[in-house]
Amino acid sequence: MKFSNSHNSQLGIKHVIDVSWTDRWQVYQRLNELDISCHCQSNQPLQVEITNPQIAIQVWSVVRQVKASRQDLICHLKDCLRLRYQAL
């Protein structure tokens, strides 16, 4: 995922998120569900306000879910489950 600084605001720095035009709306909707400040206009890139590391990780995760292949997501889930049950 690539972030580009767009401009500073009072709360944080707005970043342009590098997602395809077809995935942009899905990412925008999910970020809104997570109460992450973002902005998206027609024919414009998605901008997200990142104010702390937790928001950066959430944005990364949302974009990863959209951009990763199904097989990559399955492997990641299997790894998480394996680690979880090894810890028990």
mmCIF file with all atom_site columns, C-alpha atoms in Angstrom:
data_model
loop_
_atom_site.group_PDB
_atom_site.id
_atom_site.type_symbol
_atom_site.label_atom_id
_atom_site.label_alt_id
_atom_site.label_comp_id
_atom_site.label_asym_id
_atom_site.label_entity_id
_atom_site.label_seq_id
_atom_site.pdbx_PDB_ins_code
_atom_site.Cartn_x
_atom_site.Cartn_y
_atom_site.Cartn_z
_atom_site.occupancy
_atom_site.B_iso_or_equiv
_atom_site.pdbx_formal_charge
_atom_site.auth_seq_id
_atom_site.auth_comp_id
_atom_site.auth_asym_id
_atom_site.auth_atom_id
_atom_site.pdbx_PDB_model_num
ATOM 1  C CA . MET A 1 1  ? 0.000   0.000   0.000   1.00 0.00 ? 1  MET A CA 1
ATOM 2  C CA . LYS A 1 2  ? 1.318   3.387   -0.884  1.00 0.00 ? 2  LYS A CA 1
ATOM 3  C CA . PHE A 1 3  ? 0.523   6.546   1.091   1.00 0.00 ? 3  PHE A CA 1
ATOM 4  C CA . SER A 1 4  ? 1.081   10.005  -0.344  1.00 0.00 ? 4  SER A CA 1
ATOM 5  C CA . ASN A 1 5  ? 0.928   13.103  1.837   1.00 0.00 ? 5  ASN A CA 1
ATOM 6  C CA . SER A 1 6  ? -1.788  15.398  0.582   1.00 0.00 ? 6  SER A CA 1
ATOM 7  C CA . HIS A 1 7  ? -1.990  18.116  3.219   1.00 0.00 ? 7  HIS A CA 1
ATOM 8  C CA . ASN A 1 8  ? -1.950  18.687  6.956   1.00 0.00 ? 8  ASN A CA 1
ATOM 9  C CA . SER A 1 9  ? -5.117  19.277  8.942   1.00 0.00 ? 9  SER A CA 1
ATOM 10 C CA . GLN A 1 10 ? -5.607  20.146  12.583  1.00 0.00 ? 10 GLN A CA 1
ATOM 11 C CA . LEU A 1 11 ? -5.908  16.503  13.638  1.00 0.00 ? 11 LEU A CA 1
ATOM 12 C CA . GLY A 1 12 ? -3.452  14.690  11.393  1.00 0.00 ? 12 GLY A CA 1
ATOM 13 C CA . ILE A 1 13 ? -2.045  14.277  7.943   1.00 0.00 ? 13 ILE A CA 1
ATOM 14 C CA . LYS A 1 14 ? -4.304  13.362  5.045   1.00 0.00 ? 14 LYS A CA 1
ATOM 15 C CA . HIS A 1 15 ? -2.878  10.686  2.797   1.00 0.00 ? 15 HIS A CA 1
ATOM 16 C CA . VAL A 1 16 ? -3.912  9.637   -0.684  1.00 0.00 ? 16 VAL A CA 1
ATOM 17 C CA . ILE A 1 17 ? -4.491  5.885   -0.690  1.00 0.00 ? 17 ILE A CA 1
ATOM 18 C CA . ASP A 1 18 ? -3.319  3.966   -3.736  1.00 0.00 ? 18 ASP A CA 1
ATOM 19 C CA . VAL A 1 19 ? -6.270  1.715   -4.590  1.00 0.00 ? 19 VAL A CA 1
ATOM 20 C CA . SER A 1 20 ? -7.878  1.074   -7.952  1.00 0.00 ? 20 SER A CA 1
ATOM 21 C CA . TRP A 1 21 ? -10.924 3.069   -8.921  1.00 0.00 ? 21 TRP A CA 1
ATOM 22 C CA . THR A 1 22 ? -12.997 -0.112  -8.749  1.00 0.00 ? 22 THR A CA 1
ATOM 23 C CA . ASP A 1 23 ? -11.927 -0.861  -5.147  1.00 0.00 ? 23 ASP A CA 1
ATOM 24 C CA . ARG A 1 24 ? -12.041 2.718   -3.900  1.00 0.00 ? 24 ARG A CA 1
ATOM 25 C CA . TRP A 1 25 ? -15.713 2.724   -2.882  1.00 0.00 ? 25 TRP A CA 1
ATOM 26 C CA . GLN A 1 26 ? -15.426 -0.552  -0.951  1.00 0.00 ? 26 GLN A CA 1
ATOM 27 C CA . VAL A 1 27 ? -12.398 0.754   0.973   1.00 0.00 ? 27 VAL A CA 1
ATOM 28 C CA . TYR A 1 28 ? -14.163 4.072   1.609   1.00 0.00 ? 28 TYR A CA 1
ATOM 29 C CA . GLN A 1 29 ? -17.263 2.317   2.980   1.00 0.00 ? 29 GLN A CA 1
ATOM 30 C CA . ARG A 1 30 ? -15.250 0.072   5.308   1.00 0.00 ? 30 ARG A CA 1
ATOM 31 C CA . LEU A 1 31 ? -13.161 2.980   6.637   1.00 0.00 ? 31 LEU A CA 1
ATOM 32 C CA . ASN A 1 32 ? -16.383 4.851   7.389   1.00 0.00 ? 32 ASN A CA 1
ATOM 33 C CA . GLU A 1 33 ? -17.693 1.811   9.275   1.00 0.00 ? 33 GLU A CA 1
ATOM 34 C CA . LEU A 1 34 ? -14.512 1.958   11.375  1.00 0.00 ? 34 LEU A CA 1
ATOM 35 C CA . ASP A 1 35 ? -15.051 5.702   11.997  1.00 0.00 ? 35 ASP A CA 1
ATOM 36 C CA . ILE A 1 36 ? -11.841 6.592   10.176  1.00 0.00 ? 36 ILE A CA 1
ATOM 37 C CA . SER A 1 37 ? -11.947 10.047  8.640   1.00 0.00 ? 37 SER A CA 1
ATOM 38 C CA . CYS A 1 38 ? -11.753 9.750   4.852   1.00 0.00 ? 38 CYS A CA 1
ATOM 39 C CA . HIS A 1 39 ? -12.918 11.655  1.814   1.00 0.00 ? 39 HIS A CA 1
ATOM 40 C CA . CYS A 1 40 ? -13.676 10.519  -1.709  1.00 0.00 ? 40 CYS A CA 1
ATOM 41 C CA . GLN A 1 41 ? -15.057 12.555  -4.621  1.00 0.00 ? 41 GLN A CA 1
ATOM 42 C CA . SER A 1 42 ? -15.872 11.484  -8.163  1.00 0.00 ? 42 SER A CA 1
ATOM 43 C CA . ASN A 1 43 ? -12.752 10.943  -10.266 1.00 0.00 ? 43 ASN A CA 1
ATOM 44 C CA . GLN A 1 44 ? -10.518 11.805  -7.300  1.00 0.00 ? 44 GLN A CA 1
ATOM 45 C CA . PRO A 1 45 ? -8.324  9.535   -5.179  1.00 0.00 ? 45 PRO A CA 1
ATOM 46 C CA . LEU A 1 46 ? -9.353  8.391   -1.722  1.00 0.00 ? 46 LEU A CA 1
ATOM 47 C CA . GLN A 1 47 ? -7.921  10.551  1.066   1.00 0.00 ? 47 GLN A CA 1
ATOM 48 C CA . VAL A 1 48 ? -7.612  9.256   4.619   1.00 0.00 ? 48 VAL A CA 1
ATOM 49 C CA . GLU A 1 49 ? -6.675  11.177  7.751   1.00 0.00 ? 49 GLU A CA 1
ATOM 50 C CA . ILE A 1 50 ? -4.153  9.170   9.742   1.00 0.00 ? 50 ILE A CA 1
ATOM 51 C CA . THR A 1 51 ? -3.748  10.495  13.271  1.00 0.00 ? 51 THR A CA 1
ATOM 52 C CA . ASN A 1 52 ? -2.095  7.562   15.015  1.00 0.00 ? 52 ASN A CA 1
ATOM 53 C CA . PRO A 1 53 ? -0.455  4.178   14.388  1.00 0.00 ? 53 PRO A CA 1
ATOM 54 C CA . GLN A 1 54 ? -3.671  2.268   15.137  1.00 0.00 ? 54 GLN A CA 1
ATOM 55 C CA . ILE A 1 55 ? -5.490  4.036   12.300  1.00 0.00 ? 55 ILE A CA 1
ATOM 56 C CA . ALA A 1 56 ? -2.541  3.412   9.966   1.00 0.00 ? 56 ALA A CA 1
ATOM 57 C CA . ILE A 1 57 ? -2.725  -0.319  10.734  1.00 0.00 ? 57 ILE A CA 1
ATOM 58 C CA . GLN A 1 58 ? -6.505  -0.388  10.228  1.00 0.00 ? 58 GLN A CA 1
ATOM 59 C CA . VAL A 1 59 ? -6.173  1.374   6.865   1.00 0.00 ? 59 VAL A CA 1
ATOM 60 C CA . TRP A 1 60 ? -3.417  -1.050  5.845   1.00 0.00 ? 60 TRP A CA 1
ATOM 61 C CA . SER A 1 61 ? -5.614  -4.004  6.831   1.00 0.00 ? 61 SER A CA 1
ATOM 62 C CA . VAL A 1 62 ? -8.662  -2.755  4.914   1.00 0.00 ? 62 VAL A CA 1
ATOM 63 C CA . VAL A 1 63 ? -6.624  -2.084  1.776   1.00 0.00 ? 63 VAL A CA 1
ATOM 64 C CA . ARG A 1 64 ? -4.887  -5.456  2.092   1.00 0.00 ? 64 ARG A CA 1
ATOM 65 C CA . GLN A 1 65 ? -8.223  -7.272  2.249   1.00 0.00 ? 65 GLN A CA 1
ATOM 66 C CA . VAL A 1 66 ? -9.268  -5.633  -1.009  1.00 0.00 ? 66 VAL A CA 1
ATOM 67 C CA . LYS A 1 67 ? -5.976  -5.953  -2.892  1.00 0.00 ? 67 LYS A CA 1
ATOM 68 C CA . ALA A 1 68 ? -4.723  -9.375  -1.763  1.00 0.00 ? 68 ALA A CA 1
ATOM 69 C CA . SER A 1 69 ? -5.565  -12.495 -3.698  1.00 0.00 ? 69 SER A CA 1
ATOM 70 C CA . ARG A 1 70 ? -7.995  -14.975 -2.210  1.00 0.00 ? 70 ARG A CA 1
ATOM 71 C CA . GLN A 1 71 ? -5.162  -17.492 -1.787  1.00 0.00 ? 71 GLN A CA 1
ATOM 72 C CA . ASP A 1 72 ? -3.018  -14.950 0.114   1.00 0.00 ? 72 ASP A CA 1
ATOM 73 C CA . LEU A 1 73 ? -5.913  -14.211 2.470   1.00 0.00 ? 73 LEU A CA 1
ATOM 74 C CA . ILE A 1 74 ? -6.501  -17.935 3.070   1.00 0.00 ? 74 ILE A CA 1
ATOM 75 C CA . CYS A 1 75 ? -2.813  -18.474 3.854   1.00 0.00 ? 75 CYS A CA 1
ATOM 76 C CA . HIS A 1 76 ? -2.820  -15.515 6.239   1.00 0.00 ? 76 HIS A CA 1
ATOM 77 C CA . LEU A 1 77 ? -5.896  -16.841 8.048   1.00 0.00 ? 77 LEU A CA 1
ATOM 78 C CA . LYS A 1 78 ? -4.340  -20.305 8.360   1.00 0.00 ? 78 LYS A CA 1
ATOM 79 C CA . ASP A 1 79 ? -1.143  -18.766 9.764   1.00 0.00 ? 79 ASP A CA 1
ATOM 80 C CA . CYS A 1 80 ? -3.132  -16.769 12.320  1.00 0.00 ? 80 CYS A CA 1
ATOM 81 C CA . LEU A 1 81 ? -5.067  -19.846 13.411  1.00 0.00 ? 81 LEU A CA 1
ATOM 82 C CA . ARG A 1 82 ? -1.888  -21.922 13.651  1.00 0.00 ? 82 ARG A CA 1
ATOM 83 C CA . LEU A 1 83 ? -0.215  -19.271 15.805  1.00 0.00 ? 83 LEU A CA 1
ATOM 84 C CA . ARG A 1 84 ? -3.311  -18.940 17.979  1.00 0.00 ? 84 ARG A CA 1
ATOM 85 C CA . TYR A 1 85 ? -3.520  -22.648 18.719  1.00 0.00 ? 85 TYR A CA 1
ATOM 86 C CA . GLN A 1 86 ? 0.229   -23.004 19.257  1.00 0.00 ? 86 GLN A CA 1
ATOM 87 C CA . ALA A 1 87 ? -0.026  -20.380 21.994  1.00 0.00 ? 87 ALA A CA 1
ATOM 88 C CA . LEU A 1 88 ? -2.610  -22.438 23.907  1.00 0.00 ? 88 LEU A CA 1
#
